[in-house]
Tab-separated table of C-alpha atoms in Angstrom:
chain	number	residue	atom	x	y	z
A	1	UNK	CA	-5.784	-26.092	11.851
A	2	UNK	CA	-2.461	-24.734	11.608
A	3	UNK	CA	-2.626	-20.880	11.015
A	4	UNK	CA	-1.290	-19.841	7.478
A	5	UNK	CA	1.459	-17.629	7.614
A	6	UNK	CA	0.134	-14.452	6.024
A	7	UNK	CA	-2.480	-14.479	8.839
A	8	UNK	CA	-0.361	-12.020	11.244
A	9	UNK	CA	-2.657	-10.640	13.484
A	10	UNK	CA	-1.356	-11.212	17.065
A	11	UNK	CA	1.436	-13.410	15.706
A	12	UNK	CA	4.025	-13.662	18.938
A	13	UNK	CA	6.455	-11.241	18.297
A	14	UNK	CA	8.282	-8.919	20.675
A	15	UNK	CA	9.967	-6.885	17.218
A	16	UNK	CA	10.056	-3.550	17.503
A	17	UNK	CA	9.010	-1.919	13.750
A	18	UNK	CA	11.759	-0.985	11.297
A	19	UNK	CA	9.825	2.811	11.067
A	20	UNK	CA	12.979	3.733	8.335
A	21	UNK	CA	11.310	5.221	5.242
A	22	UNK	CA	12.220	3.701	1.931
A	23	UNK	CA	11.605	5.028	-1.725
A	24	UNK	CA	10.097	2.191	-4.176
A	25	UNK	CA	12.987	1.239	-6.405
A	26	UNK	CA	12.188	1.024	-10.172
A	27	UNK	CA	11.608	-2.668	-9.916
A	28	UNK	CA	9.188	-2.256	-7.097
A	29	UNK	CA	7.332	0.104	-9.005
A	30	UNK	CA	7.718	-1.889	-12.290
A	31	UNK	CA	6.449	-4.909	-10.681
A	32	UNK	CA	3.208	-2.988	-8.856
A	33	UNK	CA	2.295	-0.666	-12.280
A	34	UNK	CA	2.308	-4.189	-14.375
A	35	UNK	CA	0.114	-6.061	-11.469
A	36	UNK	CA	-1.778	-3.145	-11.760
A	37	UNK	CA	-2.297	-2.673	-15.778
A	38	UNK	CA	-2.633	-6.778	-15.543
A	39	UNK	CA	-5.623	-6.141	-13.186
A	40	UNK	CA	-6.980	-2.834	-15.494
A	41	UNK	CA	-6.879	-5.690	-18.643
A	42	UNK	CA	-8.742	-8.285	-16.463
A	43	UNK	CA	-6.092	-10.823	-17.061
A	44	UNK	CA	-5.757	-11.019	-12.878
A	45	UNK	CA	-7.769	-9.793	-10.124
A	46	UNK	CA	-6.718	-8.703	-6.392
A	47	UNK	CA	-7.907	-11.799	-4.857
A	48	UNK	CA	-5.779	-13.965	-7.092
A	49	UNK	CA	-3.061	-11.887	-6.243
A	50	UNK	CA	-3.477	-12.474	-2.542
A	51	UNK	CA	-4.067	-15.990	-2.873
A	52	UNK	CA	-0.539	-16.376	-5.104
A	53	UNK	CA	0.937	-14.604	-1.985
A	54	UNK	CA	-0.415	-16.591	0.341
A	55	UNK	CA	0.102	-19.708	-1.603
A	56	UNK	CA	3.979	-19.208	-0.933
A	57	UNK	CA	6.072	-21.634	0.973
A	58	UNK	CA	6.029	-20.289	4.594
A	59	UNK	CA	10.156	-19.875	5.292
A	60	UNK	CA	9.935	-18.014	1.436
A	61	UNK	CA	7.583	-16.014	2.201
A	62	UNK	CA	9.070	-14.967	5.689
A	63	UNK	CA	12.138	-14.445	3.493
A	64	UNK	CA	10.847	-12.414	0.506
A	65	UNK	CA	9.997	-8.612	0.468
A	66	UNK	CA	7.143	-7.322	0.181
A	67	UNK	CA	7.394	-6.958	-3.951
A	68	UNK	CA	9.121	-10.079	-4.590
A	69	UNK	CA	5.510	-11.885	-3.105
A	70	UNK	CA	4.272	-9.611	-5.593
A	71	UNK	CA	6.274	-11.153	-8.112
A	72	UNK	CA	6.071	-14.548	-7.233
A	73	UNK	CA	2.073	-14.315	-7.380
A	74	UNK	CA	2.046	-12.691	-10.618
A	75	UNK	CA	4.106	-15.705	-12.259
A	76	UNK	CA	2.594	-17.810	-10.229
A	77	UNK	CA	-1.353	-16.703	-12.188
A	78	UNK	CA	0.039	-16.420	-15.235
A	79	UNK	CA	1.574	-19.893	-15.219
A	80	UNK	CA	-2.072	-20.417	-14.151
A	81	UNK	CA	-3.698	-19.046	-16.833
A	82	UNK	CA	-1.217	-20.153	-19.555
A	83	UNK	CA	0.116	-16.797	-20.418
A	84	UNK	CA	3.543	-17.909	-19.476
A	85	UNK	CA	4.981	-21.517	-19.813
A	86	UNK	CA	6.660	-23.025	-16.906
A	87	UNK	CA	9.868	-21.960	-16.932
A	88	UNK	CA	9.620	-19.409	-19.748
A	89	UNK	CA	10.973	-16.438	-17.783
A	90	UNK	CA	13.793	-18.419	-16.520
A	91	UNK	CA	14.757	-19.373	-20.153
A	92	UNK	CA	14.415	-15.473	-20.688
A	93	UNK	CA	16.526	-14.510	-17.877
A	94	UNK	CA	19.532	-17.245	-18.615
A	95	UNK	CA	23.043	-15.714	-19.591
B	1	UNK	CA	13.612	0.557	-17.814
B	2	UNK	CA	14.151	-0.460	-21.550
B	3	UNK	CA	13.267	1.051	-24.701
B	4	UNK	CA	15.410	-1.091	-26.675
B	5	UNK	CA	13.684	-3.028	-29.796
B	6	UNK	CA	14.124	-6.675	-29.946
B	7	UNK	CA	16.642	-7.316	-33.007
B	8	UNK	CA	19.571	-7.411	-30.555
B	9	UNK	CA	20.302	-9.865	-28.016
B	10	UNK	CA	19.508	-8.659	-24.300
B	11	UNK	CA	21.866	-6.910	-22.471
B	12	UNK	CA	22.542	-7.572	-18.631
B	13	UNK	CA	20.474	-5.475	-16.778
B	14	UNK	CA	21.382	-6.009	-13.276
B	15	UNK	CA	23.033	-3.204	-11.536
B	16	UNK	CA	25.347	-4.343	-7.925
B	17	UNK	CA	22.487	-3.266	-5.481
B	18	UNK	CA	19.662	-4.752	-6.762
B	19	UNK	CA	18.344	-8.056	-6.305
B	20	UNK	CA	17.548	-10.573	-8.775
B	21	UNK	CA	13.865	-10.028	-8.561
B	22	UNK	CA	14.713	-6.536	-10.563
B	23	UNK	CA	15.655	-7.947	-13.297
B	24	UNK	CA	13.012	-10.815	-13.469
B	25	UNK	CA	10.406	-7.717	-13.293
B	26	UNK	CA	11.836	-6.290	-16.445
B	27	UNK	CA	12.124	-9.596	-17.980
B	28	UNK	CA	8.430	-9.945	-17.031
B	29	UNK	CA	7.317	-7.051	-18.398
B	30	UNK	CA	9.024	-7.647	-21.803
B	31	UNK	CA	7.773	-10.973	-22.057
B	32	UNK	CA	3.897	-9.340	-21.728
B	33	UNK	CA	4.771	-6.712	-24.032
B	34	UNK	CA	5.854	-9.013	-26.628
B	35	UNK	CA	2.610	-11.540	-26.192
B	36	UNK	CA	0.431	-8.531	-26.331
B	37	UNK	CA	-0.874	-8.831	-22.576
B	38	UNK	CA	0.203	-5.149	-21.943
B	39	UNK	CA	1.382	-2.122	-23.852
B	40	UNK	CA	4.764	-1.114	-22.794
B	41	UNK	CA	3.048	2.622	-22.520
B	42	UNK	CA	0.055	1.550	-20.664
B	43	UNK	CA	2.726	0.067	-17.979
B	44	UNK	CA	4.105	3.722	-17.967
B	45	UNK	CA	1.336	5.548	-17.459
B	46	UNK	CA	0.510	2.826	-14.068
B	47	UNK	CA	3.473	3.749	-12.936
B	48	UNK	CA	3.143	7.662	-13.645
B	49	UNK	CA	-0.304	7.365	-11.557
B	50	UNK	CA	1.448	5.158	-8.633
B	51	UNK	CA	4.316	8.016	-8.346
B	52	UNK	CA	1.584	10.917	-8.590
B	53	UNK	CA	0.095	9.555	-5.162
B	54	UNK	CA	0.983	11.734	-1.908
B	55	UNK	CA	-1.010	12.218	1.103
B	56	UNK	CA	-1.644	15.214	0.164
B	57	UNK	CA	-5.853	13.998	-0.809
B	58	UNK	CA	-6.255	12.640	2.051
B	59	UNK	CA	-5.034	15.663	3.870
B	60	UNK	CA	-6.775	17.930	1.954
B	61	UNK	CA	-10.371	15.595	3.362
B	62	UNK	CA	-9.266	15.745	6.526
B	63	UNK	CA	-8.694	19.657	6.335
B	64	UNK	CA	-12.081	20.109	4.589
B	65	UNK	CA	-13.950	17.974	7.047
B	66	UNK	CA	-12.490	19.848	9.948
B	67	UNK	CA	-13.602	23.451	8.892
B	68	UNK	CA	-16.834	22.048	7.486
B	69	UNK	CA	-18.884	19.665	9.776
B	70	UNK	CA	-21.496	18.669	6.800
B	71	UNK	CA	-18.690	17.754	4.604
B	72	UNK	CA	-17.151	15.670	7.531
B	73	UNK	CA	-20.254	14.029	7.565
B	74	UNK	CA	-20.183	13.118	4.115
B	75	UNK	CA	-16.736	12.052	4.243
B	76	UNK	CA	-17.857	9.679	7.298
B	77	UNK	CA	-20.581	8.370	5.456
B	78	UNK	CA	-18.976	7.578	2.145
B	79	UNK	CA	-15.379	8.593	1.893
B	80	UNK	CA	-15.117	7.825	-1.713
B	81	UNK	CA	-18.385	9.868	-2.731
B	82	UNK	CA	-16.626	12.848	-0.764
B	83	UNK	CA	-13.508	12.489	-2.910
B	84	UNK	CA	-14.800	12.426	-5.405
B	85	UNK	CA	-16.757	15.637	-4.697
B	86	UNK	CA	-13.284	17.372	-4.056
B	87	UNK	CA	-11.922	16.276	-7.261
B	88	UNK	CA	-10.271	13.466	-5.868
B	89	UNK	CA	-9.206	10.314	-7.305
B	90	UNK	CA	-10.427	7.823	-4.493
B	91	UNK	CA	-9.023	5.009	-6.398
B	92	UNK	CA	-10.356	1.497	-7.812
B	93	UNK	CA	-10.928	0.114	-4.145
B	94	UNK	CA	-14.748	-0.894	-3.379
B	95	UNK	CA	-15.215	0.857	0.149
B	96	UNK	CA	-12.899	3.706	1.722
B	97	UNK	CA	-14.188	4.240	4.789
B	98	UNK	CA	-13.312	7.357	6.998
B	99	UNK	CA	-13.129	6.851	10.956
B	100	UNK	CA	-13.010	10.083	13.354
B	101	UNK	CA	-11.070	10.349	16.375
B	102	UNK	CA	-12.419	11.886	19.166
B	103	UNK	CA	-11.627	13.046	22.895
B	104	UNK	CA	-12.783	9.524	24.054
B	105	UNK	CA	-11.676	7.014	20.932
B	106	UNK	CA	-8.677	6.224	18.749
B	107	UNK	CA	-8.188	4.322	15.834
B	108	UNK	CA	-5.174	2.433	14.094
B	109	UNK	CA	-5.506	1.208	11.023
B	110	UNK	CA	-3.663	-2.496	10.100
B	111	UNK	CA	-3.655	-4.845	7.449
B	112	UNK	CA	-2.831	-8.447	9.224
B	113	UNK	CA	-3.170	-10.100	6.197
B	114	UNK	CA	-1.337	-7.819	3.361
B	115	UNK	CA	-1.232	-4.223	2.967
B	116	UNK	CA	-4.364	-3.377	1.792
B	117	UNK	CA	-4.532	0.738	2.133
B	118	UNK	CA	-6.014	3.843	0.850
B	119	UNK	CA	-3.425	4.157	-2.080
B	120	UNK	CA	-5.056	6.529	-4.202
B	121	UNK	CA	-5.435	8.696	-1.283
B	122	UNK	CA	-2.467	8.209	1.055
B	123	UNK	CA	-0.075	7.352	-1.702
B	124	UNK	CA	2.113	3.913	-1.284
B	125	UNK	CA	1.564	2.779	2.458
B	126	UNK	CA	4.966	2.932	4.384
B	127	UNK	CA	7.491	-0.282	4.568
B	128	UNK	CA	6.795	-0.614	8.369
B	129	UNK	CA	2.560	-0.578	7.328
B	130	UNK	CA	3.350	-3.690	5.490
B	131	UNK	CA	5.979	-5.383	7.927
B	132	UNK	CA	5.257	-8.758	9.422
B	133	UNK	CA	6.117	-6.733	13.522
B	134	UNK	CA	3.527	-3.921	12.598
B	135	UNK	CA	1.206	-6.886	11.006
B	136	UNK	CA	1.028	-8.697	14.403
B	137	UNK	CA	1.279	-6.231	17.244
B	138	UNK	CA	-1.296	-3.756	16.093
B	139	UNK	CA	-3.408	-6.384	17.100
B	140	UNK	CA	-1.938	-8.045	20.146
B	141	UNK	CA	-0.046	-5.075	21.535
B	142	UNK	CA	-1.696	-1.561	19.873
B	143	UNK	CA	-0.832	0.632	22.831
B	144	UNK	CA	2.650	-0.522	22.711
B	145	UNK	CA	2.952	0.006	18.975
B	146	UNK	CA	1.355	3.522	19.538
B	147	UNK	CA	3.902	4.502	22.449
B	148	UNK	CA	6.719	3.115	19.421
B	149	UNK	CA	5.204	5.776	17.631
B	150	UNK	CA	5.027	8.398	20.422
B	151	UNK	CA	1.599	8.485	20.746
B	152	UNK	CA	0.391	8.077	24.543
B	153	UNK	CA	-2.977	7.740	24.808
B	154	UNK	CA	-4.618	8.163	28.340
B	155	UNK	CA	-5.753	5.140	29.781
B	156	UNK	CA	-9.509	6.119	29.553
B	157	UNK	CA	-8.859	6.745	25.735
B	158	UNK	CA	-10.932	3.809	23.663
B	159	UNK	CA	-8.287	2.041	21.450
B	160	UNK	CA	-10.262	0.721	18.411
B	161	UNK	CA	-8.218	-1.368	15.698
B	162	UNK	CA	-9.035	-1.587	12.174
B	163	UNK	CA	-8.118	-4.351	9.599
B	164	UNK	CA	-8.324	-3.276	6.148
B	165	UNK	CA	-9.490	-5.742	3.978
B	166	UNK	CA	-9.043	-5.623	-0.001
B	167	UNK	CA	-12.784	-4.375	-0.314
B	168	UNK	CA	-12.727	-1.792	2.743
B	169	UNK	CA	-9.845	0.801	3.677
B	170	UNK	CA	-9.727	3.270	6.381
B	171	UNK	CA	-8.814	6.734	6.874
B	172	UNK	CA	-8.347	8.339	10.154
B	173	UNK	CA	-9.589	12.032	10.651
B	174	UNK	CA	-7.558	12.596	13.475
B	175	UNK	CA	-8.370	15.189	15.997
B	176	UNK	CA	-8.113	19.274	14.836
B	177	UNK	CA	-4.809	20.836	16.688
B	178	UNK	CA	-5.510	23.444	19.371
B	179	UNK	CA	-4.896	26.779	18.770
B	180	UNK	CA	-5.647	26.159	14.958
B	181	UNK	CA	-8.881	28.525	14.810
B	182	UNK	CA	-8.469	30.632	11.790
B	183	UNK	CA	-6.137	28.508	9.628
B	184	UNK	CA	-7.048	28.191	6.366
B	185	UNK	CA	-8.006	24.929	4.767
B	186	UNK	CA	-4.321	24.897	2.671
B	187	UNK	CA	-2.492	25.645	6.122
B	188	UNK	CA	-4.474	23.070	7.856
B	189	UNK	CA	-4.179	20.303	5.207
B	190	UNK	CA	-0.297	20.854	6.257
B	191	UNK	CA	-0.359	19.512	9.502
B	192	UNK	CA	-2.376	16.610	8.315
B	193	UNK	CA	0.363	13.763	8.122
B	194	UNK	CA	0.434	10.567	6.259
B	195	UNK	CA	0.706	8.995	9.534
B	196	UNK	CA	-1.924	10.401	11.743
B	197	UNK	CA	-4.138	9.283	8.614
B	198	UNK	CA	-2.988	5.210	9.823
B	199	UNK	CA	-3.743	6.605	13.661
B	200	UNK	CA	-0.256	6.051	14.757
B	201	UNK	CA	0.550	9.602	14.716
B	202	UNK	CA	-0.784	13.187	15.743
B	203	UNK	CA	-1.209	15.619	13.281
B	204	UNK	CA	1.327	18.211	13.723
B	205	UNK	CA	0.898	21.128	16.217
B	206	UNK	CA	2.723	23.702	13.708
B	207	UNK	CA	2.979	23.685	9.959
B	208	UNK	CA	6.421	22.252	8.965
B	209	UNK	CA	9.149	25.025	8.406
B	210	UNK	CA	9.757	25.800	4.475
């Protein structure tokens, strides 16, 4: 079986670690505080979370930061569970 | 982050630097407030928690456990119970699990699948914690990451390498400084860093200037 691609340990990789700091922008934080309150409510749990990440297509999730998987996986569960219809946030964010 | 009501239609909120995904969080957020998943102020208070968390708890276990060995054994055997004896939020995570190093053994902590971490402790874990390089050579190549770092470990050190898992996170004790007899446990908690906590640092020699 093919490894997934979240599965990192010992991946080949000579990269040497981007050790720059970075402070969360608002988004980031946005995006982890609602995960988290969605998680407080029991509308999502941690494991559901992981599985939306790892659910992503492998060259998008190699692209994506770290909070846009976080973002993806959220939609992704509450598409899931019905709390948004497909393609309702798109609607919302159309000009 | 908006405070706007909903009788006017929504205004752009993009700014140049950011990347869509900002504005699809907002969006995302409104959407739940307005179905009733979340309160906008329950959001705000997550968020209030998430910027509240520093290293500074875990230092201040690490500095505890190093002037008092029966504390340090508490903390080893249940790190959350020992938080919480300090006062300490430990967080919603299951297991947090403190690891010592010693003269003869080392530990690095790693999450190869995510980023799972001691939040409520250590505060947000570091970009590089949750990079994809950091992900796969503190498994395949520790010593090198360490040496990245600027840690050297002798060769007759024991490397040991931890993968957090959402149900257990780790928190190094790493070793006391010499020379650091008599400090109190506010001095010592000083030298405790956010990254000897992940093992891929030493704590620091000298408490930082200012």
């Amino acid at each position: 079986m093919e490894r997934a691609v979240h599965d990192r340990g010992g991946w080949p990789t000579d990269a040497r670690i981007d050790r720059r700091e970075h402070e969360l922008a608002d988004w980031e934080l946005l995006t982890d505080a609602l995960v988290g309150t969605l998680m407080r409510e029991g509308v999502m749990n941690v494991d559901e979370l992981r599985r939306g990440i790892e659910s992503m297509p492998p060259d998008e999730y190699e692209r994506a930061s770290y909070y846009e998987r976080w973002l993806y996986s959220v939609e992704t569960a509450l598409r899931e569970k019905g709390v948004l219809a497909p393609g309702e946030l798109d609607r919302r964010l159309a000009p | 982050m908006s405070d706007h009501g909903h009788d006017h239609p929504h205004a752009p909120v993009t700014s140049g630097d950011e990347p869509p995904a900002a504005a699809r969080a907002r969006a995302l957020e409104d959407l739940l407030v307005e179905k009733r998943v979340v309160r906008h102020e329950d959001v705000r208070q997550m968020i209030d928690w998430l910027v509240s968390r520093t290293p500074a708890d875990g230092a201040r276990l690490v500095a505890r456990g190093w002037l008092d060995p029966e504390f340090e054994e508490r903390l080893l055997a249940d790190a959350r119970a020992a938080a919480l004896e300090l006062g300490l939020d430990p967080g919603p995570s299951p297991r947090v699990v403190a690891v010592e190093n010693t003269e003869a053994v080392h530990h690095l902590v790693v999450c190869t699948l995510c980023s799972c971490y001691p939040r409520a402790l250590l505060g947000p874990p570091p970009d590089w914690y949750k990079s994809l390089p950091y992900r796969s050579r503190a498994v395949s190549d520790p010593r090198g990451v360490l040496s990245e770092f600027g840690v050297e470990l002798d060769d007759d050190v024991e490397l040991r390498v931890l993968d957090s898992t959402a149900d257990i996170r780790y928190l190094v004790i790493p070793r006391r400084p010499p020379g650091t007899e008599g400090l109190s446990e506010e001095e010592l908690a000083a030298l405790v860093t956010r990254d000897s906590m992940i093992g891929v640092a030493q704590p620091l020699a000298t408490a930082p200037a200012g």
